Amino acid sequence: MAQAKIQAKMNEATKSKFSRTMSMADRSGRLLESLDQLEIRVEALRETATAMEQERESILEMLQSLQNSQEMRSISDGEREELSLTSNRLLGRTLCVEVSVGVIRNSEQDDALRQATSMIDEIVKKLLEDTGSSRQRLMALHAACVTEAPPVAIDQKFQAIVISCALEDQKKIKRRLETLIRNVLNAENTIKLMDNQKLDQANGAH
């Protein structure tokens, strides 16, 4: 009789343990499913924030380009003042929008980013001194960031550094170089237009 009771208790304990294990597995599965769904949302959030970050950069570049454009110089002082006030207002409102997507890096990637940024900053400092040479160097750095065969020589040292950067940083470095090159080309075109205008005025005076 006693042995039968003991056996019955053991059977109940086994059933209870089995039931709890299945319940834990269900909970674990639901939690895993929730995490999978959250991961999708996290990646969508990062992609959206990155797109917003790029849009902010694009708007700032367009506003600055407009302010320095030849068209802005060729209008009357009154019109220029009114347009400048509007563009400065838009510039201020855009700068108030702060969007930042952090990048998780290891120590090697962090060091590589610092080196890449330092190389670009050094060229930017010399832009006003020698625009043509600086533009060529920027194009050589940009060539190190593209997969297709570039039309200019590649800066091999910079390429090795960029490859060591995190993927998100590689994209940002490439975008920064593209923006700098566009700005330099726009500035050079503006200078050429102004020189041509001066030449035309000088010829007209004769």
Short mmCIF file of C-alpha atoms in Angstrom, two decimals:
data_model
loop_
_atom_site.label_atom_id
_atom_site.label_comp_id
_atom_site.label_asym_id
_atom_site.label_seq_id
_atom_site.Cartn_x
_atom_site.Cartn_y
_atom_site.Cartn_z
CA MET A 1 0.00 0.00 0.00
CA ALA A 2 2.75 2.40 1.05
CA GLN A 3 4.78 1.53 -2.06
CA ALA A 4 1.77 2.24 -4.26
CA LYS A 5 1.37 5.71 -2.71
CA ILE A 6 5.06 6.47 -3.17
CA GLN A 7 4.84 5.46 -6.83
CA ALA A 8 1.73 7.62 -7.29
CA LYS A 9 3.54 10.64 -5.81
CA MET A 10 6.53 10.06 -8.10
CA ASN A 11 4.23 9.90 -11.12
CA GLU A 12 2.55 13.16 -10.11
CA ALA A 13 5.93 14.87 -9.62
CA THR A 14 7.09 13.68 -13.03
CA LYS A 15 3.93 14.95 -14.72
CA SER A 16 4.23 18.32 -12.93
CA LYS A 17 7.87 18.70 -13.90
CA PHE A 18 7.09 17.82 -17.52
CA SER A 19 4.24 20.35 -17.54
CA ARG A 20 6.46 23.14 -16.17
CA THR A 21 9.17 22.37 -18.72
CA MET A 22 6.73 22.68 -21.59
CA SER A 23 5.38 25.92 -20.14
CA MET A 24 8.92 27.35 -19.86
CA ALA A 25 9.59 26.33 -23.46
CA ASP A 26 6.43 28.13 -24.56
CA ARG A 27 7.41 31.25 -22.67
CA SER A 28 10.91 31.09 -24.08
CA GLY A 29 9.53 30.74 -27.58
CA ARG A 30 7.22 33.72 -27.14
CA LEU A 31 10.04 35.84 -25.75
CA LEU A 32 12.29 34.87 -28.64
CA GLU A 33 9.55 35.76 -31.12
CA SER A 34 9.10 39.15 -29.42
CA LEU A 35 12.85 39.79 -29.61
CA ASP A 36 12.87 38.86 -33.31
CA GLN A 37 10.09 41.37 -33.95
CA LEU A 38 11.87 44.04 -31.91
CA GLU A 39 15.09 43.41 -33.84
CA ILE A 40 13.24 44.15 -37.08
CA ARG A 41 11.90 47.38 -35.58
CA VAL A 42 15.34 48.37 -34.26
CA GLU A 43 16.90 47.95 -37.71
CA ALA A 44 14.02 49.90 -39.29
CA LEU A 45 14.57 52.64 -36.70
CA ARG A 46 18.29 52.84 -37.48
CA GLU A 47 17.62 52.93 -41.22
CA THR A 48 15.03 55.70 -40.80
CA ALA A 49 17.34 57.72 -38.54
CA THR A 50 20.22 57.28 -41.00
CA ALA A 51 18.00 58.47 -43.85
CA MET A 52 17.00 61.50 -41.76
CA GLU A 53 20.65 62.18 -40.96
CA GLN A 54 21.51 62.12 -44.68
CA GLU A 55 18.52 64.33 -45.52
CA ARG A 56 19.69 66.88 -42.94
CA GLU A 57 23.18 66.89 -44.47
CA SER A 58 21.70 67.28 -47.95
CA ILE A 59 19.50 70.24 -46.94
CA LEU A 60 22.40 71.98 -45.22
CA GLU A 61 24.59 71.50 -48.27
CA MET A 62 21.90 72.86 -50.62
CA LEU A 63 21.27 75.91 -48.43
CA GLN A 64 24.98 76.71 -48.19
CA SER A 65 25.39 76.19 -51.92
CA LEU A 66 22.47 78.54 -52.60
CA GLN A 67 23.93 81.20 -50.32
CA ASN A 68 27.26 81.07 -52.18
CA SER A 69 25.78 80.71 -55.66
CA GLN A 70 26.42 83.04 -58.57
CA GLU A 71 22.66 83.67 -58.81
CA MET A 72 22.68 85.13 -55.30
CA ARG A 73 25.46 87.50 -56.28
CA SER A 74 23.77 88.67 -59.47
CA ILE A 75 20.55 90.00 -57.87
CA SER A 76 19.94 93.39 -56.26
CA ASP A 77 21.05 94.10 -52.69
CA GLY A 78 17.45 94.29 -51.45
CA GLU A 79 16.48 90.97 -52.99
CA ARG A 80 19.70 89.38 -51.76
CA GLU A 81 19.06 90.55 -48.21
CA GLU A 82 15.52 89.14 -48.24
CA LEU A 83 16.64 85.80 -49.65
CA SER A 84 19.55 85.64 -47.21
CA LEU A 85 17.19 86.15 -44.27
CA THR A 86 14.99 83.31 -45.51
CA SER A 87 17.91 80.94 -46.15
CA ASN A 88 19.45 81.76 -42.75
CA ARG A 89 16.10 81.05 -41.07
CA LEU A 90 15.89 77.68 -42.83
CA LEU A 91 19.52 76.98 -41.97
CA GLY A 92 18.87 77.67 -38.29
CA ARG A 93 15.76 75.48 -38.24
CA THR A 94 17.64 72.65 -39.93
CA LEU A 95 20.53 72.89 -37.46
CA CYS A 96 18.02 72.59 -34.61
CA VAL A 97 17.18 69.09 -35.85
CA GLU A 98 19.61 66.70 -34.18
CA VAL A 99 19.75 63.17 -35.54
CA SER A 100 22.57 60.82 -34.65
CA VAL A 101 23.01 57.11 -35.25
CA GLY A 102 25.74 55.70 -33.05
CA VAL A 103 28.17 53.11 -34.33
CA ILE A 104 29.40 50.21 -32.20
CA ARG A 105 33.15 49.90 -32.80
CA ASN A 106 36.02 47.85 -31.45
CA SER A 107 39.33 49.54 -30.59
CA GLU A 108 40.81 48.87 -34.06
CA GLN A 109 37.80 50.40 -35.82
CA ASP A 110 37.84 53.39 -33.46
CA ASP A 111 41.51 54.03 -34.21
CA ALA A 112 40.96 53.64 -37.96
CA LEU A 113 38.14 56.21 -37.88
CA ARG A 114 40.36 58.72 -36.07
CA GLN A 115 43.11 58.26 -38.67
CA ALA A 116 40.71 58.62 -41.61
CA THR A 117 39.10 61.73 -40.12
CA SER A 118 42.51 63.26 -39.41
CA MET A 119 43.64 62.75 -43.02
CA ILE A 120 40.51 64.42 -44.39
CA ASP A 121 40.74 67.30 -41.89
CA GLU A 122 44.34 68.00 -42.93
CA ILE A 123 43.28 68.40 -46.57
CA VAL A 124 40.33 70.62 -45.61
CA LYS A 125 42.71 72.96 -43.74
CA LYS A 126 44.70 73.47 -46.95
CA LEU A 127 41.70 73.99 -49.25
CA LEU A 128 41.99 77.77 -49.30
CA GLU A 129 45.76 77.67 -49.84
CA ASP A 130 45.70 75.31 -52.83
CA THR A 131 42.23 74.43 -54.04
CA GLY A 132 43.32 72.46 -57.10
CA SER A 133 45.80 70.23 -55.29
CA SER A 134 43.41 69.70 -52.38
CA ARG A 135 40.64 68.68 -54.77
CA GLN A 136 42.92 66.09 -56.38
CA ARG A 137 43.80 64.66 -52.96
CA LEU A 138 40.13 64.50 -51.95
CA MET A 139 39.34 62.65 -55.17
CA ALA A 140 42.17 60.19 -54.47
CA LEU A 141 40.70 59.53 -51.00
CA HIS A 142 37.22 59.12 -52.48
CA ALA A 143 38.59 56.67 -55.05
CA ALA A 144 39.73 54.51 -52.12
CA CYS A 145 36.10 54.25 -50.94
CA VAL A 146 34.44 53.02 -54.15
CA THR A 147 34.25 49.50 -55.52
CA GLU A 148 34.15 50.39 -59.22
CA ALA A 149 37.35 51.34 -61.04
CA PRO A 150 37.90 55.06 -60.32
CA PRO A 151 39.14 57.54 -62.97
CA VAL A 152 41.87 58.81 -60.64
CA ALA A 153 44.70 57.27 -58.66
CA ILE A 154 43.75 55.61 -55.36
CA ASP A 155 45.33 56.65 -52.07
CA GLN A 156 46.45 53.19 -50.96
CA LYS A 157 47.24 54.22 -47.38
CA PHE A 158 43.79 55.74 -46.94
CA GLN A 159 42.15 52.69 -48.49
CA ALA A 160 43.81 50.39 -45.94
CA ILE A 161 42.59 52.64 -43.12
CA VAL A 162 39.02 52.84 -44.43
CA ILE A 163 38.80 49.06 -44.82
CA SER A 164 39.56 48.80 -41.09
CA CYS A 165 36.65 51.11 -40.21
CA ALA A 166 33.17 49.92 -39.27
CA LEU A 167 30.83 49.58 -42.26
CA GLU A 168 28.63 52.51 -41.12
CA ASP A 169 31.74 54.70 -40.77
CA GLN A 170 32.92 53.72 -44.26
CA LYS A 171 29.63 54.99 -45.70
CA LYS A 172 29.84 58.25 -43.72
CA ILE A 173 33.45 58.84 -44.80
CA LYS A 174 32.48 58.35 -48.44
CA ARG A 175 29.52 60.75 -48.12
CA ARG A 176 31.70 63.40 -46.45
CA LEU A 177 34.27 63.21 -49.23
CA GLU A 178 31.55 63.45 -51.90
CA THR A 179 30.14 66.56 -50.19
CA LEU A 180 33.59 68.18 -49.93
CA ILE A 181 34.38 67.49 -53.59
CA ARG A 182 31.03 68.96 -54.70
CA ASN A 183 31.62 72.06 -52.60
CA VAL A 184 35.11 72.55 -54.02
CA LEU A 185 33.87 72.13 -57.60
CA ASN A 186 31.03 74.59 -56.98
CA ALA A 187 33.48 77.10 -55.49
CA GLU A 188 35.84 76.72 -58.46
CA ASN A 189 32.97 77.23 -60.92
CA THR A 190 31.85 80.35 -59.05
CA ILE A 191 35.38 81.77 -59.17
CA LYS A 192 35.59 81.08 -62.92
CA LEU A 193 32.25 82.82 -63.51
CA MET A 194 33.36 85.85 -61.52
CA ASP A 195 36.69 85.98 -63.38
CA ASN A 196 34.88 85.79 -66.72
CA GLN A 197 32.51 88.57 -65.68
CA LYS A 198 35.44 90.77 -64.70
CA LEU A 199 37.12 90.01 -68.00
CA ASP A 200 33.95 90.86 -69.93
CA GLN A 201 33.56 94.11 -68.02
CA ALA A 202 37.20 94.99 -68.67
CA ASN A 203 36.80 94.29 -72.39
CA GLY A 204 33.57 96.28 -72.45
CA ALA A 205 35.32 99.23 -70.87
CA HIS A 206 37.81 99.26 -73.74
#
